[in-house]
Coordinates of C-alpha atoms and ligand atoms in Angstrom, one line a residue:
M20 CA 0.0 0.0 0.0
I21 CA 1.1 3.6 -0.7
E22 CA -0.2 6.0 1.9
I23 CA -0.4 9.7 1.2
T24 CA -1.2 12.1 4.1
F25 CA -2.0 15.7 3.5
L26 CA -0.6 18.2 6.0
G27 CA -2.5 21.0 4.3
S28 CA -4.3 21.8 1.1
G29 CA -3.9 25.6 0.9
G30 CA -2.0 27.5 -1.7
G31 CA -1.5 31.0 -2.9
R32 CA -0.5 34.1 -0.9
F33 CA -3.8 34.9 0.9
I34 CA -4.6 31.4 2.1
T35 CA -1.0 31.1 3.2
I36 CA -0.9 34.3 5.3
T37 CA -4.3 33.6 6.9
Q38 CA -3.9 29.8 7.2
F39 CA -7.6 29.4 6.3
R40 CA -6.4 26.1 5.0
S41 CA -3.0 24.9 6.2
T42 CA -0.1 24.8 3.8
G43 CA 2.1 21.9 4.9
G44 CA 2.2 19.9 1.6
F45 CA 2.0 16.1 1.8
H46 CA 3.7 13.0 3.0
I47 CA 4.0 9.7 1.0
R48 CA 4.7 6.5 2.8
A49 CA 5.9 4.0 0.2
S50 CA 9.1 1.8 0.4
R51 CA 10.6 5.1 1.6
N52 CA 9.2 8.1 3.4
V53 CA 8.9 11.1 1.1
Y54 CA 7.8 14.6 2.0
V55 CA 6.5 16.8 -0.8
D56 CA 6.4 20.6 -0.8
P57 CA 7.0 21.5 2.9
G58 CA 5.2 24.8 3.0
P59 CA 4.7 26.8 6.1
G60 CA 3.5 24.5 8.9
A61 CA 5.0 21.3 7.5
L62 CA 7.0 20.5 10.7
V63 CA 4.2 21.2 13.1
R64 CA 1.6 19.4 11.1
S65 CA 3.8 16.3 10.7
W66 CA 3.9 15.9 14.4
R67 CA 0.2 16.7 14.7
Y68 CA -0.6 13.7 12.5
K69 CA 2.2 11.5 14.1
L70 CA 4.4 11.4 11.0
D71 CA 7.8 11.5 12.6
P72 CA 9.9 13.8 10.3
R73 CA 13.1 12.2 11.6
K74 CA 12.0 9.1 9.6
L75 CA 12.0 10.9 6.3
D76 CA 14.2 9.6 3.5
V77 CA 13.4 12.1 0.7
I78 CA 12.2 15.7 0.5
F79 CA 10.8 16.9 -2.9
V80 CA 10.3 20.6 -3.5
S81 CA 8.6 21.6 -6.7
H82 CA 9.7 25.3 -6.7
R83 CA 10.9 28.3 -4.8
H84 CA 7.5 29.9 -3.8
V85 CA 7.2 30.2 0.0
D86 CA 3.9 28.2 0.1
H87 CA 5.9 25.2 -1.2
C88 CA 9.4 25.5 0.4
N89 CA 9.1 27.5 3.6
D90 CA 9.9 24.6 6.0
V91 CA 12.4 22.8 3.8
E92 CA 15.5 23.6 6.0
V93 CA 13.8 22.6 9.2
M94 CA 12.6 19.4 7.6
I95 CA 16.1 18.6 6.4
E96 CA 17.2 19.1 10.0
A97 CA 14.6 16.6 11.1
M98 CA 15.6 14.1 8.4
T99 CA 19.3 14.4 9.4
G100 CA 18.7 14.0 13.2
G101 CA 19.3 17.7 13.9
A102 CA 21.9 18.1 11.0
L103 CA 24.2 15.7 12.9
K104 CA 24.3 12.8 10.4
K105 CA 24.7 12.8 6.7
R106 CA 21.4 11.4 5.5
G107 CA 18.5 11.7 3.0
V108 CA 17.8 12.9 -0.5
L109 CA 16.7 16.3 -1.6
I110 CA 15.0 16.5 -5.0
A111 CA 14.3 20.2 -5.9
S112 CA 13.9 22.7 -8.6
K113 CA 16.9 24.7 -9.7
S114 CA 15.4 27.8 -8.1
V115 CA 15.2 26.1 -4.7
I116 CA 18.9 25.3 -4.6
H117 CA 20.3 28.2 -6.5
G118 CA 17.7 30.9 -6.1
D119 CA 16.7 33.1 -9.1
E120 CA 16.6 36.8 -10.0
T121 CA 14.1 37.5 -7.2
H122 CA 14.7 34.8 -4.6
T123 CA 17.7 33.7 -2.6
P124 CA 18.3 29.9 -2.4
A125 CA 15.7 28.2 -0.1
V126 CA 18.4 25.9 1.4
S127 CA 21.6 27.1 3.0
K128 CA 25.0 25.5 2.4
Y129 CA 24.9 24.2 6.0
H130 CA 21.7 22.2 5.2
L131 CA 22.9 21.0 1.7
D132 CA 26.1 19.7 3.3
V133 CA 24.3 17.2 5.6
L134 CA 22.3 15.6 2.8
E135 CA 23.4 12.3 1.3
S136 CA 22.4 13.4 -2.2
I137 CA 20.9 16.4 -4.0
H138 CA 19.1 16.2 -7.3
I139 CA 18.2 19.2 -9.4
P140 CA 16.5 17.2 -12.2
E141 CA 15.2 18.3 -15.6
P142 CA 11.8 17.0 -16.9
G143 CA 12.3 13.5 -18.2
S144 CA 14.9 12.6 -15.6
R145 CA 14.3 9.4 -13.6
I146 CA 15.3 9.0 -10.0
A147 CA 15.1 5.6 -8.3
I148 CA 14.0 5.8 -4.6
G149 CA 13.8 2.4 -2.9
E150 CA 11.2 0.3 -4.9
E151 CA 9.8 3.4 -6.6
E152 CA 10.9 5.6 -9.4
F153 CA 10.3 9.3 -9.8
L154 CA 9.9 10.5 -13.4
I155 CA 10.3 14.3 -13.3
T156 CA 7.6 16.2 -15.2
P157 CA 7.4 19.7 -16.6
T158 CA 5.2 22.7 -15.8
Q159 CA 4.5 26.2 -17.0
H160 CA 4.7 28.4 -13.9
S161 CA 6.0 31.9 -13.0
D162 CA 9.0 30.0 -11.5
P163 CA 10.0 28.5 -14.8
T164 CA 12.1 25.8 -13.1
T165 CA 9.1 24.3 -11.3
I166 CA 9.0 20.5 -11.5
G167 CA 6.3 17.8 -10.8
F168 CA 6.6 14.0 -10.9
R169 CA 5.1 10.8 -11.8
M170 CA 6.0 8.2 -9.2
K171 CA 6.1 4.7 -10.5
T172 CA 5.0 2.2 -7.9
R173 CA 3.9 -1.4 -7.8
Y174 CA 0.3 -0.1 -7.2
G175 CA 0.3 2.0 -10.4
D176 CA 1.6 5.5 -11.0
I177 CA 1.0 8.5 -8.7
S178 CA 1.3 11.9 -10.4
Y179 CA 1.9 15.2 -8.7
I180 CA 1.0 18.3 -10.9
P181 CA 2.2 21.3 -8.9
D182 CA 1.6 25.0 -9.8
T183 CA 1.3 25.2 -13.6
A184 CA -0.8 26.6 -16.4
Y185 CA -2.7 24.1 -18.4
F186 CA -0.7 23.0 -21.5
D187 CA -1.3 20.0 -23.8
E188 CA 1.9 18.2 -22.8
L189 CA 0.5 17.7 -19.3
L190 CA -1.6 15.0 -20.9
E191 CA 1.3 13.0 -22.3
W192 CA 3.1 13.1 -19.0
H193 CA 0.3 12.2 -16.8
D194 CA -2.1 10.1 -18.9
G195 CA -2.6 6.7 -17.4
A196 CA -1.5 7.6 -13.9
R197 CA -3.7 5.8 -11.3
L198 CA -3.9 8.7 -9.0
I199 CA -3.3 12.4 -9.8
I200 CA -2.7 15.0 -7.1
A201 CA -3.0 18.5 -8.7
A202 CA -2.7 22.1 -7.6
I203 CA -6.2 23.3 -8.7
T204 CA -6.1 26.8 -7.4
R205 CA -9.1 28.5 -9.0
P206 CA -12.8 27.7 -9.4
R207 CA -14.8 27.7 -12.7
D208 CA -14.5 30.8 -14.8
M209 CA -11.9 32.4 -12.5
G210 CA -8.7 31.1 -14.0
I211 CA -5.5 33.1 -13.6
P212 CA -2.1 32.8 -15.4
Y213 CA 0.3 30.0 -14.3
H214 CA -2.3 28.0 -12.3
L215 CA -4.9 25.4 -12.9
S216 CA -8.6 26.0 -12.5
T217 CA -11.6 23.6 -12.3
D218 CA -12.0 24.2 -16.0
D219 CA -8.4 23.1 -16.7
A220 CA -8.9 20.0 -14.6
V221 CA -12.0 19.1 -16.6
E222 CA -10.2 19.8 -19.9
M223 CA -7.2 17.6 -18.9
L224 CA -9.3 14.7 -17.6
K225 CA -11.6 14.8 -20.6
N226 CA -8.7 14.5 -23.0
M227 CA -6.9 11.7 -21.2
E228 CA -7.1 8.4 -23.0
H229 CA -6.6 6.5 -19.8
K230 CA -8.2 8.4 -17.0
P231 CA -7.0 8.1 -13.4
D232 CA -9.0 6.2 -10.8
A233 CA -9.0 9.4 -8.7
L234 CA -8.0 13.0 -8.6
V235 CA -7.1 14.9 -5.4
M236 CA -7.4 18.7 -5.6
S237 CA -4.9 20.6 -3.5
H238 CA -3.3 24.0 -3.4
I239 CA -6.8 25.6 -2.8
G240 CA -6.6 29.4 -3.3
M241 CA -8.8 31.9 -1.5
K242 CA -11.3 32.2 -4.4
M243 CA -11.5 28.4 -4.6
H244 CA -11.9 28.2 -0.8
F245 CA -14.9 30.5 -0.8
A246 CA -16.4 29.1 -4.0
N247 CA -16.6 25.8 -2.1
P248 CA -14.0 23.3 -3.4
Y249 CA -16.4 20.4 -2.7
K250 CA -18.9 21.8 -5.2
E251 CA -16.1 22.1 -7.7
A252 CA -14.9 18.6 -7.1
K253 CA -18.5 17.3 -7.6
Y254 CA -18.6 19.2 -10.9
I255 CA -15.3 17.7 -12.1
E256 CA -16.6 14.2 -11.1
T257 CA -19.9 14.6 -12.8
V258 CA -18.5 16.0 -16.1
T259 CA -15.5 13.6 -16.3
G260 CA -16.5 10.5 -14.4
V261 CA -13.3 10.7 -12.4
K262 CA -13.7 10.3 -8.6
T263 CA -12.5 13.7 -7.2
Y264 CA -11.5 14.5 -3.7
V265 CA -10.5 17.7 -2.0
A266 CA -7.4 17.5 0.2
K267 CA -7.4 18.9 3.7
E268 CA -5.2 18.7 6.7
G269 CA -5.3 15.1 7.9
F270 CA -6.7 13.7 4.7
R271 CA -5.2 10.3 3.9
V272 CA -5.3 8.4 0.6
M273 CA -4.4 4.7 0.6
V274 CA -3.6 3.3 -2.7
E275 CA -4.0 -0.4 -2.6
K276 CA -4.0 -3.1 -5.2
N277 CA -7.8 -3.2 -5.7
E278 CA -8.9 0.1 -4.5
I279 CA -8.1 3.7 -3.5
A280 CA -9.5 4.3 0.0
V281 CA -9.6 7.6 1.9
R282 CA -10.1 8.7 5.5
T283 CA -9.5 11.8 7.5
L284 CA -7.3 11.5 10.6
R285 CA -7.8 13.2 13.9
P286 CA -5.0 15.5 15.0
A287 CA -3.0 14.4 18.0
R288 CA -3.9 16.2 21.2
F289 CA -0.6 17.5 22.3
I290 CA 0.0 20.0 19.5
Ligands
ZN306 ZN1 4.0 28.9 -7.2

């Protein structure tokens, strides 16, 4: 079984600064423990849902925007036992490691030095992690180095489509994935550049030859939050026939051989 736990489902500046939805990214338990897009709150939320960040093996950061990378250094500290042992893998966009014209690097040299390996892959690269393999996928985002992935597992492929505009190539990269987790920031008729809307999700799923068993909407922006993402999910499901879920803090997806099951966890009391 592959177990995916969301430590938040918010995205965009206004949801992030208000924490109307938390912004911690998600955790994948496969043959290794992988943390994806540790935005603000990732460390605190990990403990809240009893996912010990000291047991992480891999951290994946799609791009250098703060709602995706804010907690990356502290998560590296957890993964490396307080930066005391050389351990773990970081897979990140070029902007995360090197910065760009408007952003400093998101990870200091101190933190890079305690990692066992660092990957700054281009789309099309393949990285083997335990029994799984990450195929790195492209995007069209305001951070042009943003990367997604298609994770090959024995239970089928799990795709992550982070912040991106809709473009036809998305279909080729993600067609046939069993589960798609996508940053669907905006509701119907309210699309903005460089992000997916409900309309884009419908367009993508309609055009897929092999549709996924399920779609999980994440990176909910303020407009989506108030438009009611559950209504948007229902719309996607009705129009495309693809089971569509809305992520939230504590939402867990279990990808098993014969089914994809979901549940919502209760937070631990102590935090
Ligand atoms: Zn972004």
